[in-house]
Amino acid sequence: MKKILCLLICLFAVCSCARGNGLYTETRVIMGTYVTITLNRSGKTEDELAKTAGDAFARITRVDDLMSTYKPMSNLSRINAASGIAPVPADPEVIENIEDASYVSRLTGGAFDVTVGPLVNAWEIGSKDAHIPSPGTIKRALSLVGRQNIVVDRKAGTVFLKKRGASIDLGAIAKGYASDRAVAALLEDGIKGGIVACAGDIKTFGTKPDGSPWTVGIQNPRGPEGAVVAKLPLTDTAISTSGDYERFFIKDGKRYCHIMDPHTGYPASGLMSVTVLAKDSWLADSMGTALFVLGPKKAYALALKHPELEVLMITDSGKVLATGRFRGMKIAPVTTGD
Ligand code: ADP
Ligand code: MG
């Protein structure tokens, strides 16, 4: 899904987990990023824990095999390749993600839109070829963007992209979804608590062996990796951060990041980072991206209307906007300026 990158969120629980502290931890590279699973040992043997973690990693690999746009034979790549030509049989998990993405798109007035693929490809942000495309290129890419281009036929089990050249990119929702799937596997295997972290898309459940919650830190968007603006105790909650500090380039003093505004065809601006807490990781992941696109004013207004989300936003001038448990929390100051 994307190149190996540094973790958006520094996971203290993971840092501290050596054998003997009641935790089991394993990291693998899946979806082009680091995926770390940390488990409360829950009275299980090393072999049982390794097998259980393996089951959870397998769910994540399955999501990648279905939804990666880097794998030409993934279900999603085949749907994209057949754009404007024919509907393609789709796995129920792919359909579920596309429908969840549509829900977030409607909720955010189209700020979230998984048909941004052509725009993402035009800017190439995150690669060495990142550049500002010509106005004509942006216009052509924009003409292919819009969720109305996606036709899901649930009965037939197919997905069709109406316009030739249109494409779906689930990069802002699939890692969260994968964390949800992995946690489901761990619960089925009787694990009493743990954390699944697909890069910055993290889901916590249950507790540590001593009954205390997990602790997750939120990256300072202008600090060195691992510098945090806050730490918070979490259980049975997903957390996700979208920011402008990992995949970006600076041209003439202006920062261009990998999150696209589907209305303008340009990278979103106005925020350095958005952190969302939600029950489900797919929702935290997608809403983090969506609020980032909306920008401080609209995002804050929307967040206030949705108590099921708790949001911490840092604007590009370093101002903090907070809802839910983030309100009143001590947030370390962020120095601005590129
Ligand atoms: P990351 O994947 O870096 O953790 P996000 O969850 O915010 O960050 O997802 C960013 C990815 O989502 C981009 O790399 C791109 O593939 C895709 N994307 C960019 N803009 C949008 C958008 N407006 N709506 C939906 N997906 C987007
Ligand atoms: Mg996201």
Short mmCIF file of C-alpha atoms and ligand atoms in Angstrom, two decimals:
data_model
loop_
_atom_site.label_atom_id
_atom_site.label_comp_id
_atom_site.label_asym_id
_atom_site.label_seq_id
_atom_site.Cartn_x
_atom_site.Cartn_y
_atom_site.Cartn_z
CA MET A 1 0.00 0.00 0.00
CA LYS A 2 2.76 2.43 0.68
CA LYS A 3 6.47 2.41 1.17
CA ILE A 4 7.99 1.48 4.48
CA LEU A 5 7.73 4.47 6.73
CA CYS A 6 8.34 5.53 10.24
CA LEU A 7 5.52 4.99 12.67
CA LEU A 8 3.16 7.91 12.97
CA ILE A 9 2.57 7.07 16.55
CA CYS A 10 5.14 5.99 19.09
CA LEU A 11 3.77 3.03 20.92
CA PHE A 12 5.14 3.00 24.43
CA ALA A 13 3.59 -0.31 25.27
CA VAL A 14 5.51 -1.88 22.42
CA CYS A 15 8.77 -0.18 23.32
CA SER A 16 8.61 -1.63 26.79
CA CYS A 17 7.70 -5.16 25.90
CA ALA A 18 10.46 -7.56 26.69
CA ARG A 19 9.88 -11.16 27.65
CA GLY A 20 8.85 -11.60 31.23
CA ASN A 21 6.69 -8.51 31.44
CA GLY A 22 3.62 -10.57 30.53
CA LEU A 23 3.57 -9.28 26.95
CA TYR A 24 4.18 -11.00 23.64
CA THR A 25 5.21 -8.82 20.72
CA GLU A 26 5.92 -9.45 17.05
CA THR A 27 6.48 -7.09 14.10
CA ARG A 28 6.17 -7.92 10.41
CA VAL A 29 6.22 -5.81 7.26
CA ILE A 30 2.80 -5.99 5.59
CA MET A 31 0.95 -3.41 3.46
CA GLY A 32 4.30 -1.74 2.86
CA THR A 33 4.63 -0.76 6.48
CA TYR A 34 5.46 -2.07 9.95
CA VAL A 35 2.70 -3.98 11.63
CA THR A 36 3.19 -4.71 15.33
CA ILE A 37 1.04 -6.97 17.44
CA THR A 38 1.39 -6.79 21.21
CA LEU A 39 -0.48 -9.29 23.36
CA ASN A 40 -1.35 -9.78 26.98
CA ARG A 41 -0.12 -13.38 27.28
CA SER A 42 -3.51 -14.40 28.72
CA GLY A 43 -2.08 -17.59 30.26
CA LYS A 44 -1.04 -19.00 26.88
CA THR A 45 2.21 -20.73 25.93
CA GLU A 46 4.78 -19.14 23.61
CA ASP A 47 3.70 -21.50 20.80
CA GLU A 48 0.03 -20.68 21.26
CA LEU A 49 0.80 -16.96 21.24
CA ALA A 50 2.93 -17.26 18.09
CA LYS A 51 0.10 -19.13 16.37
CA THR A 52 -2.49 -16.60 17.51
CA ALA A 53 -0.38 -13.67 16.31
CA GLY A 54 0.13 -15.55 13.04
CA ASP A 55 -3.65 -15.82 12.60
CA ALA A 56 -3.98 -12.06 13.12
CA PHE A 57 -1.14 -11.26 10.70
CA ALA A 58 -2.82 -13.55 8.15
CA ARG A 59 -5.98 -11.42 8.29
CA ILE A 60 -3.90 -8.33 7.56
CA THR A 61 -2.09 -10.04 4.70
CA ARG A 62 -5.45 -11.01 3.28
CA VAL A 63 -6.58 -7.37 3.31
CA ASP A 64 -3.36 -6.41 1.52
CA ASP A 65 -3.74 -9.20 -1.05
CA LEU A 66 -7.25 -7.98 -1.82
CA MET A 67 -6.84 -4.22 -1.66
CA SER A 68 -3.27 -3.25 -2.49
CA THR A 69 -2.87 -1.03 -5.53
CA TYR A 70 0.80 -2.07 -5.64
CA LYS A 71 -0.15 -5.69 -6.39
CA PRO A 72 -1.37 -5.97 -9.99
CA MET A 73 -3.36 -9.12 -9.26
CA SER A 74 -5.16 -7.81 -6.17
CA ASN A 75 -8.93 -7.70 -6.39
CA LEU A 76 -8.79 -3.90 -6.28
CA SER A 77 -6.16 -3.65 -9.03
CA ARG A 78 -8.35 -5.82 -11.26
CA ILE A 79 -11.34 -3.57 -10.58
CA ASN A 80 -9.22 -0.53 -11.48
CA ALA A 81 -7.82 -2.16 -14.61
CA ALA A 82 -11.36 -2.84 -15.83
CA SER A 83 -12.55 0.75 -15.29
CA GLY A 84 -14.90 1.85 -18.06
CA ILE A 85 -14.91 -1.69 -19.43
CA ALA A 86 -16.70 -4.19 -17.19
CA PRO A 87 -17.85 -4.96 -13.65
CA VAL A 88 -15.44 -7.21 -11.73
CA PRO A 89 -16.41 -9.83 -9.12
CA ALA A 90 -15.41 -8.39 -5.76
CA ASP A 91 -14.65 -10.03 -2.42
CA PRO A 92 -17.21 -9.12 0.29
CA GLU A 93 -14.41 -7.43 2.28
CA VAL A 94 -13.60 -5.17 -0.68
CA ILE A 95 -17.27 -4.28 -1.05
CA GLU A 96 -17.51 -3.59 2.69
CA ASN A 97 -14.55 -1.19 2.52
CA ILE A 98 -15.92 0.61 -0.52
CA GLU A 99 -19.31 1.01 1.14
CA ASP A 100 -17.75 2.20 4.42
CA ALA A 101 -15.68 4.68 2.41
CA SER A 102 -18.85 5.92 0.69
CA TYR A 103 -20.43 6.52 4.08
CA VAL A 104 -17.44 8.65 5.17
CA SER A 105 -17.53 10.44 1.85
CA ARG A 106 -21.19 11.39 2.30
CA LEU A 107 -20.56 12.39 5.93
CA THR A 108 -17.79 14.78 4.87
CA GLY A 109 -19.33 16.31 1.76
CA GLY A 110 -16.90 14.44 -0.49
CA ALA A 111 -13.72 15.49 1.37
CA PHE A 112 -13.03 11.78 1.72
CA ASP A 113 -13.11 10.10 -1.67
CA VAL A 114 -11.43 6.81 -2.53
CA THR A 115 -11.51 7.67 -6.24
CA VAL A 116 -8.61 10.10 -5.67
CA GLY A 117 -6.33 7.51 -7.30
CA PRO A 118 -5.65 9.56 -10.49
CA LEU A 119 -4.75 12.61 -8.36
CA VAL A 120 -2.47 10.58 -6.12
CA ASN A 121 -0.74 9.25 -9.25
CA ALA A 122 -0.43 12.73 -10.79
CA TRP A 123 1.37 14.23 -7.76
CA GLU A 124 3.47 11.14 -6.89
CA ILE A 125 3.94 12.46 -3.37
CA GLY A 126 6.05 10.15 -1.27
CA SER A 127 8.21 9.19 -4.26
CA LYS A 128 11.36 10.88 -5.56
CA ASP A 129 9.33 12.06 -8.56
CA ALA A 130 6.91 14.15 -6.48
CA HIS A 131 6.09 17.39 -8.30
CA ILE A 132 3.36 19.96 -8.90
CA PRO A 133 1.45 18.70 -11.95
CA SER A 134 0.42 21.08 -14.72
CA PRO A 135 -3.09 22.60 -14.45
CA GLY A 136 -4.14 20.43 -17.42
CA THR A 137 -2.98 17.25 -15.70
CA ILE A 138 -4.83 18.18 -12.51
CA LYS A 139 -7.97 18.95 -14.52
CA ARG A 140 -7.82 15.60 -16.31
CA ALA A 141 -7.25 13.74 -13.01
CA LEU A 142 -10.14 15.61 -11.36
CA SER A 143 -12.49 14.62 -14.18
CA LEU A 144 -12.00 11.00 -13.09
CA VAL A 145 -12.58 11.67 -9.37
CA GLY A 146 -15.98 11.25 -7.74
CA ARG A 147 -17.66 8.47 -5.78
CA GLN A 148 -20.59 8.52 -8.23
CA ASN A 149 -18.24 6.69 -10.62
CA ILE A 150 -18.34 3.60 -8.40
CA VAL A 151 -21.14 1.12 -8.99
CA VAL A 152 -21.44 -1.61 -6.38
CA ASP A 153 -23.83 -4.42 -7.25
CA ARG A 154 -24.23 -6.31 -4.00
CA LYS A 155 -26.47 -8.98 -5.52
CA ALA A 156 -24.08 -9.75 -8.33
CA GLY A 157 -21.10 -9.20 -6.01
CA THR A 158 -19.36 -6.86 -8.44
CA VAL A 159 -17.76 -3.43 -8.53
CA PHE A 160 -17.66 -1.29 -11.67
CA LEU A 161 -15.89 2.00 -12.25
CA LYS A 162 -17.87 3.86 -14.86
CA LYS A 163 -15.11 6.04 -16.31
CA ARG A 164 -12.13 4.57 -18.14
CA GLY A 165 -9.01 5.56 -16.19
CA ALA A 166 -10.83 6.02 -12.88
CA SER A 167 -9.37 4.12 -9.94
CA ILE A 168 -10.02 3.35 -6.30
CA ASP A 169 -7.33 3.85 -3.65
CA LEU A 170 -8.21 2.45 -0.22
CA GLY A 171 -4.99 3.77 1.34
CA ALA A 172 -6.85 5.88 3.88
CA ILE A 173 -9.15 3.18 5.22
CA ALA A 174 -7.70 -0.30 4.61
CA LYS A 175 -4.99 -0.22 7.28
CA GLY A 176 -7.61 0.67 9.87
CA TYR A 177 -9.86 -2.07 8.55
CA ALA A 178 -6.95 -4.52 8.73
CA SER A 179 -6.39 -3.63 12.40
CA ASP A 180 -10.06 -4.35 13.07
CA ARG A 181 -9.81 -7.75 11.35
CA ALA A 182 -6.67 -8.65 13.29
CA VAL A 183 -8.25 -7.75 16.64
CA ALA A 184 -11.29 -9.88 15.74
CA ALA A 185 -8.95 -12.85 15.18
CA LEU A 186 -7.19 -12.28 18.52
CA LEU A 187 -10.50 -12.11 20.40
CA GLU A 188 -11.65 -15.34 18.70
CA ASP A 189 -8.46 -16.96 19.99
CA GLY A 190 -9.24 -15.93 23.58
CA ILE A 191 -6.66 -13.16 24.00
CA LYS A 192 -7.59 -10.88 26.90
CA GLY A 193 -5.88 -7.74 25.71
CA GLY A 194 -3.56 -6.34 23.10
CA ILE A 195 -2.68 -3.77 20.50
CA VAL A 196 -2.56 -4.09 16.73
CA ALA A 197 -0.66 -1.25 15.07
CA CYS A 198 -0.67 -1.05 11.28
CA ALA A 199 1.73 1.91 11.19
CA GLY A 200 -0.34 4.76 12.68
CA ASP A 201 -3.64 2.87 12.58
CA ILE A 202 -3.86 1.31 16.00
CA LYS A 203 -6.53 -0.67 17.77
CA THR A 204 -6.36 -1.50 21.48
CA PHE A 205 -8.50 -4.02 23.31
CA GLY A 206 -8.69 -5.36 26.86
CA THR A 207 -5.87 -4.57 29.24
CA LYS A 208 -2.28 -5.28 30.12
CA PRO A 209 -1.71 -8.30 32.42
CA ASP A 210 -1.88 -6.06 35.52
CA GLY A 211 -5.32 -4.83 34.45
CA SER A 212 -4.11 -1.37 33.44
CA PRO A 213 -4.90 0.21 30.05
CA TRP A 214 -2.45 0.44 27.17
CA THR A 215 -0.59 3.71 26.65
CA VAL A 216 -0.30 5.32 23.22
CA GLY A 217 1.64 8.47 22.38
CA ILE A 218 0.73 10.98 19.68
CA GLN A 219 3.61 12.09 17.49
CA ASN A 220 4.65 15.74 17.53
CA PRO A 221 4.13 16.65 13.84
CA ARG A 222 7.24 18.87 13.79
CA GLY A 223 9.35 16.94 16.25
CA PRO A 224 11.82 14.09 15.75
CA GLU A 225 10.33 10.63 15.41
CA GLY A 226 9.10 9.46 18.79
CA ALA A 227 8.65 12.97 20.22
CA VAL A 228 5.08 13.14 21.40
CA VAL A 229 2.60 15.89 22.16
CA ALA A 230 0.60 13.70 24.53
CA LYS A 231 0.24 10.18 25.87
CA LEU A 232 -3.07 8.61 26.64
CA PRO A 233 -4.36 5.45 28.28
CA LEU A 234 -6.57 3.40 25.96
CA THR A 235 -8.61 0.26 25.97
CA ASP A 236 -11.17 -1.04 23.46
CA THR A 237 -10.50 2.01 21.34
CA ALA A 238 -8.93 2.67 17.94
CA ILE A 239 -6.62 5.61 17.32
CA SER A 240 -5.34 6.96 14.03
CA THR A 241 -3.28 9.97 13.04
CA SER A 242 -3.12 11.59 9.62
CA GLY A 243 -0.46 14.21 9.14
CA ASP A 244 1.54 16.26 6.66
CA TYR A 245 4.95 15.24 8.06
CA GLU A 246 5.74 11.85 6.56
CA ARG A 247 5.02 12.01 2.86
CA PHE A 248 5.43 15.55 1.55
CA PHE A 249 7.67 17.86 -0.41
CA ILE A 250 8.39 21.55 -0.02
CA LYS A 251 8.46 23.85 -3.03
CA ASP A 252 9.02 27.60 -2.77
CA GLY A 253 8.49 27.40 0.98
CA LYS A 254 5.14 25.63 0.70
CA ARG A 255 4.52 22.12 1.97
CA TYR A 256 2.59 19.66 -0.22
CA CYS A 257 1.49 16.45 1.52
CA HIS A 258 0.01 13.13 0.34
CA ILE A 259 -3.58 13.84 1.37
CA MET A 260 -5.56 15.24 -1.56
CA ASP A 261 -8.47 17.62 -1.56
CA PRO A 262 -10.80 16.00 -4.14
CA HIS A 263 -12.49 19.36 -4.75
CA THR A 264 -9.38 21.31 -5.75
CA GLY A 265 -7.03 18.59 -6.98
CA TYR A 266 -4.33 19.97 -4.66
CA PRO A 267 -2.96 18.54 -1.42
CA ALA A 268 -5.03 19.50 1.62
CA SER A 269 -3.63 22.27 3.81
CA GLY A 270 -4.39 24.06 7.07
CA LEU A 271 -3.55 21.24 9.48
CA MET A 272 -0.36 19.52 10.54
CA SER A 273 -2.06 16.53 12.07
CA VAL A 274 -5.40 15.04 12.98
CA THR A 275 -5.77 12.26 15.55
CA VAL A 276 -9.09 10.45 15.84
CA LEU A 277 -10.31 8.04 18.51
CA ALA A 278 -13.24 5.79 17.58
CA LYS A 279 -14.57 2.36 18.43
CA ASP A 280 -13.53 0.94 15.06
CA SER A 281 -10.19 1.44 13.41
CA TRP A 282 -11.56 1.79 9.85
CA LEU A 283 -13.57 4.78 11.06
CA ALA A 284 -10.67 6.38 12.95
CA ASP A 285 -8.44 5.90 9.89
CA SER A 286 -10.83 7.29 7.30
CA MET A 287 -12.08 10.15 9.48
CA GLY A 288 -8.50 11.21 10.28
CA THR A 289 -7.88 11.64 6.57
CA ALA A 290 -11.29 13.21 5.95
CA LEU A 291 -10.94 15.81 8.71
CA PHE A 292 -7.45 16.62 7.47
CA VAL A 293 -8.94 17.44 4.06
CA LEU A 294 -11.75 19.54 5.53
CA GLY A 295 -9.27 21.86 7.24
CA PRO A 296 -9.47 23.30 10.77
CA LYS A 297 -12.76 25.19 10.67
CA LYS A 298 -15.01 22.65 8.94
CA ALA A 299 -13.32 19.69 10.59
CA TYR A 300 -13.81 21.11 14.07
CA ALA A 301 -17.47 21.90 13.39
CA LEU A 302 -18.04 18.35 12.12
CA ALA A 303 -16.15 16.75 14.99
CA LEU A 304 -18.29 18.62 17.53
CA LYS A 305 -21.39 17.03 15.96
CA HIS A 306 -19.98 13.50 16.30
CA PRO A 307 -19.44 12.48 19.92
CA GLU A 308 -18.61 8.92 18.73
CA LEU A 309 -15.34 10.45 17.51
CA GLU A 310 -12.82 12.17 19.76
CA VAL A 311 -10.49 14.42 17.87
CA LEU A 312 -7.19 16.22 18.41
CA MET A 313 -6.13 18.59 15.62
CA ILE A 314 -3.01 20.71 15.35
CA THR A 315 -3.35 23.52 12.85
CA ASP A 316 -0.52 24.75 10.64
CA SER A 317 -0.05 27.64 13.06
CA GLY A 318 0.34 25.22 15.98
CA LYS A 319 -3.10 25.84 17.46
CA VAL A 320 -4.78 22.88 19.16
CA LEU A 321 -8.44 22.01 18.50
CA ALA A 322 -9.83 19.24 20.67
CA THR A 323 -13.03 17.31 21.34
CA GLY A 324 -13.98 14.52 23.75
CA ARG A 325 -11.26 13.38 26.14
CA PHE A 326 -8.67 15.53 24.37
CA ARG A 327 -10.36 18.61 25.77
CA GLY A 328 -8.45 19.93 28.74
CA MET A 329 -5.65 17.43 28.14
CA LYS A 330 -2.13 18.85 28.35
CA ILE A 331 -0.76 19.00 24.80
CA ALA A 332 2.91 19.89 24.32
CA PRO A 333 3.41 22.99 22.15
CA VAL A 334 4.36 22.42 18.51
CA THR A 335 6.78 24.82 16.85
CA THR A 336 5.72 25.80 13.37
CA GLY A 337 7.52 26.81 10.20
CA ASP A 338 9.07 24.88 7.32
P1 ADP B 1 -1.32 7.17 5.91
O1 ADP B 1 -1.77 6.11 4.96
O2 ADP B 1 -0.08 7.86 5.52
O3 ADP B 1 -1.37 6.72 7.33
P2 ADP B 1 -3.90 8.37 5.60
O4 ADP B 1 -4.63 7.36 6.39
O5 ADP B 1 -4.29 9.78 5.87
O6 ADP B 1 -2.36 8.32 5.83
O7 ADP B 1 -4.12 8.01 4.09
C1 ADP B 1 -3.49 8.72 3.05
C2 ADP B 1 -3.68 7.98 1.77
O8 ADP B 1 -5.05 8.00 1.40
C3 ADP B 1 -2.97 8.65 0.60
O9 ADP B 1 -1.68 8.14 0.45
C4 ADP B 1 -3.86 8.28 -0.58
O10 ADP B 1 -3.58 6.98 -1.00
C5 ADP B 1 -5.24 8.28 0.03
N1 ADP B 1 -5.94 9.58 -0.04
C6 ADP B 1 -5.40 10.82 -0.26
N2 ADP B 1 -6.34 11.77 -0.22
C7 ADP B 1 -7.52 11.14 0.02
C8 ADP B 1 -8.88 11.58 0.15
N3 ADP B 1 -9.21 12.87 0.05
N4 ADP B 1 -9.83 10.63 0.38
C9 ADP B 1 -9.51 9.33 0.48
N5 ADP B 1 -8.25 8.85 0.37
C10 ADP B 1 -7.26 9.73 0.16
MG MG B 2 -6.43 7.60 7.33
#
